[in-house]
Tab-separated table of C-alpha atoms in Angstrom:
chain	number	residue	atom	x	y	z
A	1	GLU	CA	-0.185	-31.306	-2.989
A	2	ALA	CA	2.212	-28.261	-3.113
A	3	GLN	CA	0.104	-25.707	-1.083
A	4	VAL	CA	0.389	-22.645	1.176
A	5	THR	CA	-2.561	-22.978	3.777
A	6	GLN	CA	-3.658	-20.437	6.238
A	7	ASN	CA	-5.818	-20.437	9.477
A	8	PRO	CA	-8.326	-19.681	10.036
A	9	ARG	CA	-10.290	-18.669	6.945
A	10	TYR	CA	-12.667	-16.449	8.859
A	11	LEU	CA	-12.308	-14.290	12.001
A	12	ILE	CA	-14.487	-11.976	13.809
A	13	THR	CA	-12.577	-10.567	16.782
A	14	VAL	CA	-13.355	-7.627	18.932
A	15	THR	CA	-10.646	-4.185	19.399
A	16	GLY	CA	-7.384	-5.129	21.249
A	17	LYS	CA	-7.623	-8.705	21.438
A	18	LYS	CA	-4.366	-10.179	20.167
A	19	LEU	CA	-4.802	-12.803	17.507
A	20	THR	CA	-2.519	-14.572	15.187
A	21	VAL	CA	-2.989	-16.020	11.587
A	22	THR	CA	-0.979	-18.865	10.643
A	23	CYS	CA	0.961	-19.548	7.340
A	24	SER	CA	2.588	-22.664	6.395
A	25	GLN	CA	4.022	-23.780	3.101
A	26	ASN	CA	5.282	-27.275	2.007
A	27	MET	CA	7.571	-26.316	-0.930
A	28	ASN	CA	10.443	-25.409	1.128
A	29	HIS	CA	10.404	-21.919	-0.171
A	30	GLU	CA	12.846	-19.526	1.158
A	31	TYR	CA	10.608	-16.239	0.652
A	32	MET	CA	7.232	-15.566	2.418
A	33	SER	CA	5.029	-12.821	2.416
A	34	TRP	CA	1.967	-11.297	4.132
A	35	TYR	CA	-0.443	-9.215	1.946
A	36	ARG	CA	-3.711	-7.281	3.009
A	37	GLN	CA	-6.418	-6.642	0.160
A	38	ASP	CA	-8.998	-3.860	0.332
A	39	PRO	CA	-11.250	-2.819	-2.032
A	40	GLY	CA	-9.942	-0.010	-4.389
A	41	LEU	CA	-6.275	-0.688	-3.173
A	42	GLY	CA	-5.303	-3.900	-4.510
A	43	LEU	CA	-2.312	-6.128	-2.845
A	44	ARG	CA	-0.596	-4.266	-0.342
A	45	GLN	CA	2.524	-6.150	1.308
A	46	ILE	CA	2.652	-5.936	5.150
A	47	TYR	CA	5.966	-8.024	5.942
A	48	TYR	CA	7.975	-10.229	4.160
A	49	SER	CA	10.708	-12.632	4.536
A	50	MET	CA	13.851	-13.894	2.705
A	51	ASN	CA	14.452	-16.850	4.675
A	52	VAL	CA	14.605	-18.081	8.301
A	53	GLU	CA	15.141	-15.315	10.996
A	54	VAL	CA	14.898	-12.609	8.102
A	55	THR	CA	12.023	-10.413	7.840
A	56	ASP	CA	11.405	-6.969	6.708
A	57	LYS	CA	8.950	-4.512	6.576
A	58	GLY	CA	6.498	-4.083	3.534
A	59	ASP	CA	4.579	-1.366	2.589
A	60	VAL	CA	1.998	-0.873	5.322
A	61	PRO	CA	3.463	-2.847	8.427
A	62	GLU	CA	2.159	-0.651	11.011
A	63	GLY	CA	0.073	-2.593	13.947
A	64	TYR	CA	1.562	-6.160	12.519
A	65	LYS	CA	4.365	-8.299	13.659
A	66	VAL	CA	5.691	-11.397	12.084
A	67	SER	CA	8.300	-14.114	12.918
A	68	ARG	CA	10.314	-16.570	10.632
A	69	LYS	CA	11.424	-19.361	13.174
A	70	GLU	CA	11.345	-22.094	10.759
A	71	LYS	CA	11.192	-22.213	7.275
A	72	ARG	CA	7.629	-23.396	6.299
A	73	ASN	CA	6.080	-21.310	8.817
A	74	PHE	CA	5.396	-17.239	8.758
A	75	PRO	CA	2.478	-16.420	11.241
A	76	LEU	CA	1.130	-12.902	11.299
A	77	ILE	CA	0.483	-11.385	14.633
A	78	LEU	CA	-1.936	-8.609	15.794
A	79	GLU	CA	-1.134	-7.137	19.149
A	80	SER	CA	-3.821	-5.214	19.419
A	81	PRO	CA	-6.188	-5.213	16.311
A	82	SER	CA	-8.199	-2.125	15.579
A	83	PRO	CA	-11.320	-1.933	12.935
A	84	ASN	CA	-8.927	-0.482	10.428
A	85	GLN	CA	-7.056	-3.783	10.098
A	86	THR	CA	-10.494	-5.380	8.968
A	87	SER	CA	-9.432	-6.649	5.950
A	88	LEU	CA	-8.829	-9.580	3.771
A	89	TYR	CA	-5.286	-11.307	4.375
A	90	PHE	CA	-3.320	-13.547	2.011
A	91	CYS	CA	0.146	-15.164	2.720
A	92	ALA	CA	2.301	-16.147	-0.250
A	93	SER	CA	5.739	-17.835	-0.658
A	94	SER	CA	8.117	-18.433	-3.450
A	95	LEU	CA	11.372	-20.251	-3.712
A	96	SER	CA	13.457	-17.060	-3.795
A	97	LEU	CA	12.872	-13.607	-4.983
A	98	GLY	CA	14.703	-12.013	-7.969
A	99	LEU	CA	15.846	-15.053	-9.593
A	100	ALA	CA	14.217	-15.873	-13.024
A	101	GLY	CA	11.823	-18.527	-12.970
A	102	SER	CA	11.815	-18.863	-8.862
A	103	ASP	CA	9.778	-15.749	-7.948
A	104	THR	CA	6.651	-16.965	-8.909
A	105	GLN	CA	4.438	-16.491	-5.719
A	106	TYR	CA	1.993	-18.988	-4.391
A	107	PHE	CA	-0.858	-17.791	-2.492
A	108	GLY	CA	-2.812	-19.349	0.351
A	109	PRO	CA	-6.617	-19.067	0.309
A	110	GLY	CA	-7.105	-15.891	2.472
A	111	THR	CA	-8.204	-14.715	5.850
A	112	ARG	CA	-11.356	-12.673	6.303
A	113	LEU	CA	-10.856	-10.688	9.431
A	114	THR	CA	-13.360	-8.384	10.886
A	115	VAL	CA	-12.643	-6.326	13.809
A	116	LEU	CA	-15.257	-5.042	15.811
B	1	GLY	CA	4.802	2.436	-1.478
B	2	GLN	CA	5.363	2.136	-5.031
B	3	GLN	CA	2.624	0.738	-7.553
B	4	LEU	CA	2.073	-0.170	-11.145
B	5	ASN	CA	-0.375	2.001	-13.206
B	6	GLN	CA	-2.907	-0.797	-14.565
B	7	SER	CA	-5.696	-0.345	-16.725
B	8	PRO	CA	-8.525	-0.349	-17.045
B	9	GLN	CA	-9.727	-0.312	-13.514
B	10	SER	CA	-13.233	-2.620	-14.523
B	11	MET	CA	-14.313	-4.127	-17.860
B	12	PHE	CA	-17.817	-5.621	-18.672
B	13	ILE	CA	-17.749	-7.687	-21.879
B	14	GLN	CA	-19.401	-10.121	-23.767
B	15	GLU	CA	-18.948	-13.643	-24.139
B	16	GLY	CA	-16.621	-14.335	-26.958
B	17	GLU	CA	-15.236	-10.591	-26.946
B	18	ASP	CA	-11.386	-10.349	-26.663
B	19	VAL	CA	-9.998	-8.331	-23.954
B	20	SER	CA	-6.969	-6.189	-23.591
B	21	MET	CA	-5.083	-4.902	-19.987
B	22	ASN	CA	-2.033	-3.311	-19.409
B	23	CYS	CA	0.369	-1.902	-16.831
B	24	THR	CA	2.728	0.893	-17.079
B	25	SER	CA	5.627	2.010	-14.575
B	26	SER	CA	8.135	4.783	-14.566
B	27	SER	CA	10.694	2.249	-13.307
B	28	ILE	CA	12.361	-0.546	-15.319
B	29	PHE	CA	11.444	-4.124	-14.433
B	30	ASN	CA	13.314	-7.343	-14.970
B	31	THR	CA	9.978	-9.556	-14.508
B	32	TRP	CA	6.611	-9.014	-15.459
B	33	LEU	CA	3.668	-11.379	-13.829
B	34	TRP	CA	0.133	-11.895	-14.460
B	35	TYR	CA	-2.268	-13.339	-11.893
B	36	LYS	CA	-5.671	-13.844	-11.825
B	37	GLN	CA	-7.894	-13.793	-8.605
B	38	ASP	CA	-11.157	-15.847	-8.653
B	39	PRO	CA	-13.628	-14.524	-6.400
B	40	GLY	CA	-12.940	-15.900	-2.679
B	41	GLU	CA	-9.915	-16.939	-3.246
B	42	GLY	CA	-5.966	-16.280	-3.800
B	43	PRO	CA	-4.313	-14.974	-6.709
B	44	VAL	CA	-2.764	-17.706	-9.031
B	45	LEU	CA	-0.052	-17.224	-11.714
B	46	LEU	CA	-1.184	-16.603	-15.488
B	47	ILE	CA	1.948	-15.889	-17.141
B	48	ALA	CA	5.685	-14.925	-16.528
B	49	LEU	CA	7.715	-12.823	-18.604
B	50	TYR	CA	11.474	-12.531	-18.033
B	51	LYS	CA	12.777	-10.762	-21.194
B	52	ALA	CA	12.287	-7.254	-22.747
B	53	GLY	CA	10.008	-7.841	-25.955
B	54	GLU	CA	9.216	-11.436	-24.873
B	55	LEU	CA	5.560	-12.695	-25.766
B	56	THR	CA	4.208	-15.458	-24.198
B	57	SER	CA	0.793	-17.703	-24.648
B	58	ASN	CA	-0.806	-19.679	-22.037
B	59	GLY	CA	-4.068	-21.111	-24.089
B	60	ARG	CA	-6.275	-18.133	-24.725
B	61	LEU	CA	-4.059	-15.472	-22.746
B	62	THR	CA	-1.137	-13.667	-24.169
B	63	ALA	CA	1.047	-11.394	-22.435
B	64	GLN	CA	4.129	-9.156	-23.699
B	65	PHE	CA	7.086	-7.828	-22.051
B	66	GLY	CA	7.434	-4.189	-23.326
B	67	ILE	CA	10.621	-3.257	-25.124
B	68	THR	CA	11.127	-0.726	-23.070
B	69	ARG	CA	11.129	-2.603	-19.894
B	70	LYS	CA	8.574	-0.320	-18.273
B	71	ASP	CA	5.035	-1.929	-19.457
B	72	SER	CA	3.327	-5.157	-20.055
B	73	PHE	CA	-0.021	-6.007	-21.462
B	74	LEU	CA	-2.422	-9.180	-21.260
B	75	ASN	CA	-4.701	-10.140	-23.984
B	76	ILE	CA	-7.836	-12.690	-23.464
B	77	SER	CA	-9.045	-14.018	-26.757
B	78	ALA	CA	-12.742	-15.133	-27.127
B	79	SER	CA	-13.589	-14.731	-23.559
B	80	ILE	CA	-15.878	-17.134	-21.488
B	81	PRO	CA	-17.630	-16.626	-18.534
B	82	SER	CA	-15.015	-18.269	-16.279
B	83	ASP	CA	-13.001	-15.522	-17.152
B	84	VAL	CA	-14.692	-13.377	-14.601
B	85	GLY	CA	-12.250	-12.241	-11.728
B	86	ILE	CA	-9.412	-9.467	-11.107
B	87	TYR	CA	-6.630	-9.504	-13.045
B	88	PHE	CA	-3.295	-8.274	-11.545
B	89	CYS	CA	0.183	-7.706	-13.154
B	90	ALA	CA	3.271	-7.456	-10.678
B	91	GLY	CA	6.622	-6.005	-11.761
B	92	LEU	CA	10.074	-7.288	-9.792
B	93	ASN	CA	12.081	-4.188	-10.194
B	94	ALA	CA	15.909	-4.201	-11.305
B	95	GLY	CA	18.736	-3.480	-8.877
B	96	ASN	CA	19.667	-4.837	-5.534
B	97	ASN	CA	16.616	-3.961	-3.738
B	98	ARG	CA	14.541	-6.813	-4.890
B	99	LYS	CA	10.462	-6.009	-4.492
B	100	LEU	CA	7.903	-7.241	-6.106
B	101	ILE	CA	5.349	-4.114	-7.311
B	102	TRP	CA	1.604	-4.600	-7.758
B	103	GLY	CA	-0.841	-2.881	-9.861
B	104	LEU	CA	-4.255	-2.356	-8.247
B	105	GLY	CA	-6.215	-4.922	-10.489
B	106	THR	CA	-8.641	-4.963	-13.538
B	107	SER	CA	-11.929	-6.513	-12.505
B	108	LEU	CA	-13.537	-8.573	-15.484
B	109	ALA	CA	-17.117	-9.194	-15.765
B	110	VAL	CA	-18.201	-11.330	-18.703
B	111	ASN	CA	-21.974	-11.598	-19.439
B	112	PRO	CA	-22.788	-14.813	-21.479
């Protein structure tokens, strides 16, 4: 089954304790992206990756890191989480970005993060 | 970052009613996408539009790519309780700097 998986689905942590949220897709997609969703603010892009070893900042990259060592995986790293990073996080992937029909983004189920 | 103007922000309707929501932008887009997010899940694509003026249907849903390429609307006919959720529009901008721009969403509640 074609899908985007994220782990963990729920996480409660404390300020400053490094964490990683994993994202994996099995569709051989080139483009992957991380979003955070907060009430009233919609989906805001954190980082994206056009292909392996190619990553770039989205609209709200501060406090986050990503890596794209393999095509299927795109982990989100919070080196020193803070309470303002409490949010619902989504990973998404698409075949590419910009080619008609190939830019449909498939979303993971979400990771609800609480930083105390 | 750049965002689309999506309206209305929320709607509360009776089952069986038709629904209309739209997105506008000051920029030209090459692609318009409409997503639905069910409670507790990630967004799922409903309709994709690739040409100005294009009108596309998916069951009770109909979406159009505006002629000016700066707007799009989504209509839902004869709403049912499972239509509840948040509807997002997203546009892919023209030019070399490809970026998917998102609306803030329309929250739909349907009263059975």
